[in-house]
Amino acid sequence: MSEKQIRILAIESSCDETAAAVVENGRCIKSNIISTQIPDHALYGGVVPEIASRKHIERIDNVIEMALTEAGVKLGELDAIACTYGPGLVGALLVGVAEAKALSWAAGLPLVGVHHIEGHIAANYIEDPSLEPPFLCLVVSGGHTHLVRVIDYGKYEILGRTVDDAAGEAFDKVARAIGLGYPGGPLVEKAAKSGDASAVSFPRAKVEGSPYDFSFSGLKSAVLNYINGLKMKEQEVNPNDIAASFQEAVVGVLCDHAAMAMEEFGAKDFALAGGVASNSALRSAVQELCVQKGVRFHCPSPILCTDNAAMIGAAGYYEYIAGRRDKWDLNAVPGLALGERV
Ligand code: KG4
Ligand code: ZN
C-alpha cells in the first residue's frame, strides 16, 4: 500500500506578501500563490504596517482560493492548515493567523503555527528533497541575519545574529541613500553589476567577543558618510560603484562568518535562506566557498528565498509530523525567537 500523502495549506502574511500554498509531504509544491504589496508600499519607501494589514485582509481569501484551485484540492481534503505566527508585523501576522484559525475550525482540520525563519530555512527542503539535518544555514532577510546550526527538524542553535541592522535592511537603506527605489536589494544588485566593487573600501565590522555575530549599521553609516563627503567636495557620486563596493563588503562579511562555521563544525552541507539569498553575488560567493571547503551548497530558487507560503508548508509539515497542534488561542507573536514555542 502506498504511504499516505500529507497535504498542508500554508498561509504567510508576516510582512508585505500575502501568500498561500499547498505543499505535499513538506517537499513538493502543489501550488504557491504570492500577492506582493511592493507597489503599495513603494510610494512610502518602505513597508507601512497599517497598509500591509489592510491589503492582507483584502487579498487573503482570493489568494487561498487560488492556491486550492491550482493544487486541485478542496479544503476538506487537506490534512492540516499551517500559518506564520511570528516574527513579523503584528497586524499583518494577525490576518493570516485569524484566517487559518477560521478555516481550520470550519473544516475541522488541525492548526499548526509556524516560525517565519523556520519557514525560510525549510525552503531548502523543497529545493533539494534529499537535504536533511544536520546542516548550517545562513538566514539573510529584511528583518533577520542569523547563522544557524540546524541540528534536527525544528531544532536549532543560533551561532550568530545581527546586533543592529539585518543584511536586507542595510541593502534597503543604502539603496535609498544612492537614490534607488524600494525594495532596495534587487536594485542594489542590478546597479552593482555596472559598478566597480573595488572603487570604495567599506568597513567589514566585527563584533568584539562574538565572532559569529554581525553588525551592518556601521557599514550603512560609512556609505552615507562617503556620499556626504563627495557631495561636500562637489564631486560626482557614482551609485553603481557604491552599490558594488557595498555589496562586496556585505558578501565578504557573510562569507567570512560562513567559512568560520564550516571549519569549526566540519559541516557537510551549507544552506542559504531569506530574501537576500536571492542575491546572485552572494549565491556565487558562498557556492565558491563551499567548493573550496568540500561542502555541499544549498540555496532555494529566488522565488522561494523571498517571502512565500510554500516554505511555511514545508516547515509546517515537520511540525505537524512531530505532533504540534495549536488551539484557538494561537496568537501573533511579533518578536518570536527561533526555536521558541509559544
Ligand atoms: O525574506 P524576505 O522576503 O522578507 C523578510 O522576511 O524580511 O526579505 C526581504 C529582504 C529585503 O530587505 C530585500 O531588499 C532583500 O530581502 N532582497 C535582496 C535581494 N532580493 C531581496 N537583497 C539583496 N539582493 C537581492 N537580490
Ligand atoms: Zn521573510
CSV table of C-alpha atoms and ligand atoms in Angstrom, one decimal:
chain,number,residue,atom,x,y,z
A,1,MET,CA,0.0,0.0,0.0
A,2,SER,CA,1.3,3.5,-0.8
A,3,GLU,CA,2.2,5.8,2.0
A,4,LYS,CA,-0.3,8.5,2.9
A,5,GLN,CA,0.4,11.9,1.4
A,6,ILE,CA,0.2,14.7,3.9
A,7,ARG,CA,-1.1,17.8,2.2
A,8,ILE,CA,-1.0,21.1,4.1
A,9,LEU,CA,-2.5,24.5,3.2
A,10,ALA,CA,0.0,27.1,4.3
A,11,ILE,CA,-0.6,30.8,4.9
A,12,GLU,CA,2.1,33.6,5.1
A,13,SER,CA,1.3,37.2,5.9
A,14,SER,CA,4.1,38.4,8.2
A,15,CYS,CA,5.2,41.4,6.2
A,16,ASP,CA,4.3,42.6,2.7
A,17,GLU,CA,3.4,39.4,0.8
A,18,THR,CA,0.0,37.8,1.0
A,19,ALA,CA,0.7,34.2,0.3
A,20,ALA,CA,-0.9,30.7,0.3
A,21,ALA,CA,0.4,27.4,-0.8
A,22,VAL,CA,-0.5,23.7,-0.8
A,23,VAL,CA,2.6,21.5,0.0
A,24,GLU,CA,2.7,17.7,0.0
A,25,ASN,CA,4.9,15.9,2.5
A,26,GLY,CA,6.8,19.0,3.2
A,27,ARG,CA,8.8,18.8,0.0
A,28,CYS,CA,6.5,19.0,-3.0
A,29,ILE,CA,4.8,22.2,-4.1
A,30,LYS,CA,1.2,21.7,-5.4
A,31,SER,CA,0.6,25.5,-5.6
A,32,ASN,CA,2.4,28.6,-4.4
A,33,ILE,CA,0.5,31.9,-4.8
A,34,ILE,CA,2.1,35.2,-3.8
A,35,SER,CA,0.4,38.5,-4.0
A,36,THR,CA,3.1,41.1,-3.4
A,37,GLN,CA,2.3,44.5,-1.9
A,38,ILE,CA,5.5,46.1,-3.1
A,39,PRO,CA,3.8,48.6,-5.3
A,40,ASP,CA,1.5,49.6,-2.4
A,41,HIS,CA,4.5,50.5,-0.2
A,42,ALA,CA,7.0,51.7,-2.8
A,43,LEU,CA,5.5,55.2,-2.7
A,44,TYR,CA,6.5,55.5,1.0
A,45,GLY,CA,9.9,54.0,0.6
A,46,GLY,CA,9.3,51.1,3.0
A,47,VAL,CA,6.6,48.8,4.4
A,48,VAL,CA,3.7,50.8,6.1
A,49,PRO,CA,2.3,48.3,8.7
A,50,GLU,CA,-1.2,49.7,8.6
A,51,ILE,CA,-1.4,49.4,4.8
A,52,ALA,CA,0.1,45.9,5.0
A,53,SER,CA,-2.6,44.7,7.3
A,54,ARG,CA,-5.4,46.2,5.2
A,55,LYS,CA,-4.0,44.7,1.9
A,56,HIS,CA,-3.7,41.3,3.6
A,57,ILE,CA,-7.4,41.4,4.6
A,58,GLU,CA,-8.4,42.4,1.0
A,59,ARG,CA,-6.4,39.7,-0.7
A,60,ILE,CA,-6.1,36.7,1.6
A,61,ASP,CA,-9.4,35.0,0.6
A,62,ASN,CA,-8.6,35.2,-3.1
A,63,VAL,CA,-5.0,34.1,-2.6
A,64,ILE,CA,-6.1,31.0,-0.7
A,65,GLU,CA,-8.8,30.1,-3.2
A,66,MET,CA,-6.2,30.4,-6.0
A,67,ALA,CA,-3.8,28.1,-4.1
A,68,LEU,CA,-6.6,25.4,-3.6
A,69,THR,CA,-7.7,25.7,-7.2
A,70,GLU,CA,-4.2,25.4,-8.6
A,71,ALA,CA,-3.5,22.4,-6.4
A,72,GLY,CA,-6.8,20.8,-7.4
A,73,VAL,CA,-7.9,20.2,-3.8
A,74,LYS,CA,-10.8,21.1,-1.6
A,75,LEU,CA,-10.2,22.5,1.9
A,76,GLY,CA,-11.8,19.4,3.4
A,77,GLU,CA,-9.4,17.0,1.6
A,78,LEU,CA,-6.3,18.6,3.3
A,79,ASP,CA,-4.6,17.2,6.4
A,80,ALA,CA,-3.8,20.5,8.2
A,81,ILE,CA,-3.5,24.2,8.0
A,82,ALA,CA,-0.2,26.0,8.8
A,83,CYS,CA,0.3,29.7,9.2
A,84,THR,CA,3.1,32.0,10.2
A,85,TYR,CA,2.5,33.3,13.7
A,86,GLY,CA,5.8,35.2,14.2
A,87,PRO,CA,8.1,37.0,13.9
A,88,GLY,CA,6.8,39.9,11.8
A,89,LEU,CA,4.4,42.8,11.9
A,90,VAL,CA,1.7,42.1,14.5
A,91,GLY,CA,-1.2,43.5,12.4
A,92,ALA,CA,0.0,41.6,9.3
A,93,LEU,CA,0.6,38.3,11.2
A,94,LEU,CA,-2.9,38.6,12.8
A,95,VAL,CA,-4.6,38.4,9.4
A,96,GLY,CA,-3.0,35.1,8.5
A,97,VAL,CA,-3.5,33.7,12.0
A,98,ALA,CA,-7.2,34.6,12.2
A,99,GLU,CA,-7.8,33.3,8.7
A,100,ALA,CA,-6.0,30.0,9.4
A,101,LYS,CA,-8.0,29.6,12.7
A,102,ALA,CA,-11.3,30.3,10.9
A,103,LEU,CA,-10.6,27.8,8.1
A,104,SER,CA,-9.3,25.1,10.5
A,105,TRP,CA,-12.4,25.5,12.7
A,106,ALA,CA,-14.7,25.4,9.7
A,107,ALA,CA,-13.1,22.4,8.0
A,108,GLY,CA,-12.2,20.6,11.3
A,109,LEU,CA,-8.5,20.5,10.4
A,110,PRO,CA,-5.6,20.6,12.7
A,111,LEU,CA,-3.9,24.0,13.0
A,112,VAL,CA,-0.1,24.4,13.1
A,113,GLY,CA,1.6,27.7,13.9
A,114,VAL,CA,5.0,28.1,12.1
A,115,HIS,CA,8.0,30.3,12.8
A,116,HIS,CA,8.8,32.5,9.8
A,117,ILE,CA,12.5,31.9,9.9
A,118,GLU,CA,12.0,28.1,10.2
A,119,GLY,CA,10.0,28.6,7.0
A,120,HIS,CA,12.9,30.4,5.3
A,121,ILE,CA,15.2,27.5,6.3
A,122,ALA,CA,12.7,24.9,5.2
A,123,ALA,CA,12.6,26.4,1.7
A,124,ASN,CA,15.8,24.4,1.2
A,125,TYR,CA,13.9,21.1,1.8
A,126,ILE,CA,11.7,22.0,-1.2
A,127,GLU,CA,14.6,22.9,-3.3
A,128,ASP,CA,16.6,19.8,-2.5
A,129,PRO,CA,14.4,16.9,-1.4
A,130,SER,CA,17.5,14.9,-0.3
A,131,LEU,CA,18.6,17.6,2.2
A,132,GLU,CA,18.3,16.5,5.8
A,133,PRO,CA,19.6,18.0,9.1
A,134,PRO,CA,22.2,18.5,10.4
A,135,PHE,CA,23.4,21.4,8.3
A,136,LEU,CA,24.5,25.0,8.7
A,137,CYS,CA,22.2,27.7,7.4
A,138,LEU,CA,22.8,31.4,6.9
A,139,VAL,CA,19.4,33.2,7.0
A,140,VAL,CA,19.6,36.7,5.5
A,141,SER,CA,16.4,38.6,5.1
A,142,GLY,CA,14.9,42.1,5.6
A,143,GLY,CA,14.4,41.6,9.3
A,144,HIS,CA,16.9,38.9,10.2
A,145,THR,CA,20.5,37.8,9.8
A,146,HIS,CA,21.1,34.5,11.6
A,147,LEU,CA,23.9,31.9,11.3
A,148,VAL,CA,22.2,28.7,12.4
A,149,ARG,CA,23.1,25.1,13.1
A,150,VAL,CA,20.1,23.1,12.1
A,151,ILE,CA,20.5,20.2,14.4
A,152,ASP,CA,17.3,18.4,13.5
A,153,TYR,CA,13.9,19.4,12.2
A,154,GLY,CA,12.6,22.2,14.4
A,155,LYS,CA,15.8,22.1,16.5
A,156,TYR,CA,18.3,25.0,16.1
A,157,GLU,CA,21.3,26.5,17.6
A,158,ILE,CA,21.9,30.1,16.7
A,159,LEU,CA,25.6,30.7,16.3
A,160,GLY,CA,25.4,34.4,15.5
A,161,ARG,CA,22.9,37.1,14.7
A,162,THR,CA,23.0,40.8,13.8
A,163,VAL,CA,23.4,43.2,16.7
A,164,ASP,CA,21.8,46.0,14.8
A,165,ASP,CA,20.5,46.1,11.1
A,166,ALA,CA,19.7,43.0,9.2
A,167,ALA,CA,21.5,42.4,5.9
A,168,GLY,CA,18.4,43.1,3.8
A,169,GLU,CA,17.7,46.3,5.9
A,170,ALA,CA,21.3,47.5,5.0
A,171,PHE,CA,20.6,46.9,1.3
A,172,ASP,CA,17.3,48.8,1.6
A,173,LYS,CA,18.9,51.8,3.4
A,174,VAL,CA,21.9,52.0,1.1
A,175,ALA,CA,19.5,51.8,-1.9
A,176,ARG,CA,17.6,54.8,-0.5
A,177,ALA,CA,20.9,56.7,0.1
A,178,ILE,CA,22.0,56.3,-3.5
A,179,GLY,CA,18.6,57.2,-4.9
A,180,LEU,CA,17.3,53.7,-5.9
A,181,GLY,CA,13.7,52.7,-5.0
A,182,TYR,CA,12.2,50.1,-2.7
A,183,PRO,CA,12.8,47.3,-2.0
A,184,GLY,CA,16.5,48.1,-2.3
A,185,GLY,CA,18.1,44.6,-2.5
A,186,PRO,CA,17.3,43.7,-6.1
A,187,LEU,CA,18.1,47.3,-7.3
A,188,VAL,CA,21.4,47.4,-5.5
A,189,GLU,CA,22.3,44.1,-7.1
A,190,LYS,CA,21.4,45.4,-10.5
A,191,ALA,CA,23.4,48.7,-10.0
A,192,ALA,CA,26.3,46.7,-8.7
A,193,LYS,CA,26.6,44.8,-12.0
A,194,SER,CA,27.6,48.0,-13.7
A,195,GLY,CA,29.9,49.2,-10.9
A,196,ASP,CA,33.5,48.6,-9.7
A,197,ALA,CA,33.5,46.6,-6.4
A,198,SER,CA,37.0,47.9,-5.6
A,199,ALA,CA,36.1,51.6,-6.0
A,200,VAL,CA,35.5,52.2,-2.3
A,201,SER,CA,36.8,50.1,0.6
A,202,PHE,CA,33.9,50.0,3.1
A,203,PRO,CA,34.5,48.6,6.6
A,204,ARG,CA,33.7,45.0,7.5
A,205,ALA,CA,32.7,45.2,11.1
A,206,LYS,CA,33.5,42.5,13.7
A,207,VAL,CA,31.6,42.2,16.9
A,208,GLU,CA,34.0,42.2,19.8
A,209,GLY,CA,33.9,38.9,21.7
A,210,SER,CA,31.1,37.4,19.5
A,211,PRO,CA,32.9,36.1,16.3
A,212,TYR,CA,29.7,34.8,14.7
A,213,ASP,CA,27.6,38.0,15.3
A,214,PHE,CA,27.1,40.6,12.6
A,215,SER,CA,26.9,44.3,12.5
A,216,PHE,CA,25.7,46.2,9.5
A,217,SER,CA,24.9,49.7,10.8
A,218,GLY,CA,28.5,50.9,10.7
A,219,LEU,CA,28.7,49.9,7.0
A,220,LYS,CA,25.5,51.7,6.3
A,221,SER,CA,26.8,54.8,8.0
A,222,ALA,CA,30.1,54.5,6.1
A,223,VAL,CA,28.2,54.6,2.9
A,224,LEU,CA,26.2,57.6,4.0
A,225,ASN,CA,29.4,59.4,5.1
A,226,TYR,CA,31.1,58.6,1.9
A,227,ILE,CA,28.2,60.1,-0.1
A,228,ASN,CA,28.1,63.2,2.1
A,229,GLY,CA,31.9,63.6,1.8
A,230,LEU,CA,31.7,63.6,-2.0
A,231,LYS,CA,28.7,66.0,-2.1
A,232,MET,CA,30.6,68.4,0.2
A,233,LYS,CA,33.5,68.4,-2.1
A,234,GLU,CA,31.1,68.8,-5.0
A,235,GLN,CA,32.4,65.5,-6.5
A,236,GLU,CA,30.3,63.2,-8.6
A,237,VAL,CA,28.6,60.3,-6.8
A,238,ASN,CA,28.7,57.0,-8.8
A,239,PRO,CA,25.8,54.9,-7.5
A,240,ASN,CA,26.9,51.8,-9.4
A,241,ASP,CA,30.4,51.9,-7.8
A,242,ILE,CA,28.9,52.5,-4.3
A,243,ALA,CA,26.4,49.6,-4.8
A,244,ALA,CA,29.1,47.2,-6.0
A,245,SER,CA,31.5,48.2,-3.2
A,246,PHE,CA,28.8,47.9,-0.5
A,247,GLN,CA,27.6,44.6,-1.8
A,248,GLU,CA,31.2,43.3,-1.9
A,249,ALA,CA,31.6,44.3,1.8
A,250,VAL,CA,28.3,42.6,2.9
A,251,VAL,CA,29.1,39.4,0.9
A,252,GLY,CA,32.6,39.4,2.3
A,253,VAL,CA,31.4,39.5,5.9
A,254,LEU,CA,28.8,36.9,5.3
A,255,CYS,CA,31.4,34.6,3.6
A,256,ASP,CA,33.9,35.1,6.4
A,257,HIS,CA,31.4,34.0,9.0
A,258,ALA,CA,30.2,31.1,6.9
A,259,ALA,CA,33.8,29.9,6.4
A,260,MET,CA,34.5,30.0,10.1
A,261,ALA,CA,31.4,28.0,10.9
A,262,MET,CA,32.1,25.4,8.2
A,263,GLU,CA,35.6,24.9,9.7
A,264,GLU,CA,34.5,24.8,13.3
A,265,PHE,CA,31.6,22.4,12.8
A,266,GLY,CA,33.0,20.3,10.0
A,267,ALA,CA,29.8,20.9,8.0
A,268,LYS,CA,28.9,18.6,5.1
A,269,ASP,CA,26.1,20.9,4.0
A,270,PHE,CA,25.7,24.6,4.0
A,271,ALA,CA,22.4,26.4,3.0
A,272,LEU,CA,21.4,29.9,2.3
A,273,ALA,CA,17.9,31.3,3.1
A,274,GLY,CA,15.9,34.5,3.1
A,275,GLY,CA,15.3,37.3,0.7
A,276,VAL,CA,19.0,38.4,0.5
A,277,ALA,CA,19.8,34.8,-0.5
A,278,SER,CA,18.3,35.6,-3.9
A,279,ASN,CA,21.3,38.0,-4.5
A,280,SER,CA,23.4,36.3,-7.2
A,281,ALA,CA,26.8,37.8,-5.9
A,282,LEU,CA,26.1,36.2,-2.5
A,283,ARG,CA,25.0,32.9,-4.0
A,284,SER,CA,28.1,32.5,-6.2
A,285,ALA,CA,30.5,33.6,-3.4
A,286,VAL,CA,29.1,31.1,-0.9
A,287,GLN,CA,28.9,28.4,-3.6
A,288,GLU,CA,32.6,29.0,-4.4
A,289,LEU,CA,33.4,28.9,-0.7
A,290,CYS,CA,31.6,25.6,-0.4
A,291,VAL,CA,33.5,24.2,-3.4
A,292,GLN,CA,36.8,25.2,-1.7
A,293,LYS,CA,35.8,23.6,1.6
A,294,GLY,CA,34.3,20.5,0.1
A,295,VAL,CA,30.9,21.3,1.5
A,296,ARG,CA,27.6,20.7,-0.4
A,297,PHE,CA,25.9,24.1,-1.2
A,298,HIS,CA,22.2,24.6,-1.0
A,299,CYS,CA,20.1,27.6,-1.9
A,300,PRO,CA,16.4,27.9,-2.7
A,301,SER,CA,15.5,29.3,-6.1
A,302,PRO,CA,14.9,33.1,-5.8
A,303,ILE,CA,11.1,32.8,-5.6
A,304,LEU,CA,11.5,30.6,-2.5
A,305,CYS,CA,14.1,32.9,-0.9
A,306,THR,CA,11.8,35.9,-0.6
A,307,ASP,CA,8.6,35.5,1.5
A,308,ASN,CA,6.2,32.8,0.3
A,309,ALA,CA,3.9,30.3,1.8
A,310,ALA,CA,5.4,27.1,0.3
A,311,MET,CA,8.3,27.4,2.8
A,312,ILE,CA,5.7,27.7,5.6
A,313,GLY,CA,4.1,24.5,4.3
A,314,ALA,CA,7.5,22.7,4.4
A,315,ALA,CA,8.3,23.8,8.0
A,316,GLY,CA,4.6,23.2,9.0
A,317,TYR,CA,4.8,19.6,7.7
A,318,TYR,CA,7.8,18.8,10.1
A,319,GLU,CA,5.9,20.5,13.0
A,320,TYR,CA,2.8,18.5,12.1
A,321,ILE,CA,4.5,15.1,12.0
A,322,ALA,CA,6.3,16.0,15.3
A,323,GLY,CA,2.8,16.4,16.8
A,324,ARG,CA,2.5,20.2,17.1
A,325,ARG,CA,-1.2,21.2,17.2
A,326,ASP,CA,-2.3,24.7,18.0
A,327,LYS,CA,-5.6,25.7,19.6
A,328,TRP,CA,-7.9,28.7,19.0
A,329,ASP,CA,-5.8,30.8,21.3
A,330,LEU,CA,-2.9,30.8,18.8
A,331,ASN,CA,-1.8,34.4,18.6
A,332,ALA,CA,0.5,36.5,16.5
A,333,VAL,CA,3.9,36.8,18.3
A,334,PRO,CA,5.8,39.7,16.6
A,335,GLY,CA,9.1,39.0,18.4
A,336,LEU,CA,9.0,35.2,18.4
A,337,ALA,CA,12.6,33.8,18.8
A,338,LEU,CA,13.8,30.9,16.6
A,339,GLY,CA,13.2,27.6,18.4
A,340,GLU,CA,10.8,29.2,20.9
A,341,ARG,CA,7.4,27.6,21.3
A,342,VAL,CA,4.5,29.9,22.3
B,1,KG4,O1,12.9,37.2,3.3
B,1,KG4,P1,12.3,38.5,2.8
B,1,KG4,O2,11.4,38.4,1.6
B,1,KG4,O3,11.4,39.2,4.0
B,1,KG4,C1,11.8,39.1,5.3
B,1,KG4,O4,11.5,38.1,6.0
B,1,KG4,O5,12.4,40.1,5.8
B,1,KG4,O6,13.5,39.5,2.6
B,1,KG4,C2,13.3,40.8,2.1
B,1,KG4,C3,14.6,41.5,2.0
B,1,KG4,C4,14.6,42.9,1.6
B,1,KG4,O7,15.4,43.7,2.5
B,1,KG4,C5,15.2,43.0,0.2
B,1,KG4,O8,15.8,44.2,-0.1
B,1,KG4,C6,16.1,41.8,0.3
B,1,KG4,O9,15.5,40.8,1.0
B,1,KG4,N1,16.4,41.3,-1.0
B,1,KG4,C7,17.7,41.4,-1.6
B,1,KG4,C8,17.5,40.8,-2.9
B,1,KG4,N2,16.2,40.5,-3.1
B,1,KG4,C9,15.6,40.8,-1.9
B,1,KG4,N3,18.8,41.8,-1.1
B,1,KG4,C10,19.9,41.7,-1.9
B,1,KG4,N4,19.8,41.3,-3.2
B,1,KG4,C11,18.7,40.8,-3.7
B,1,KG4,N5,18.6,40.3,-5.0
B,2,ZN,ZN,10.9,36.6,5.4
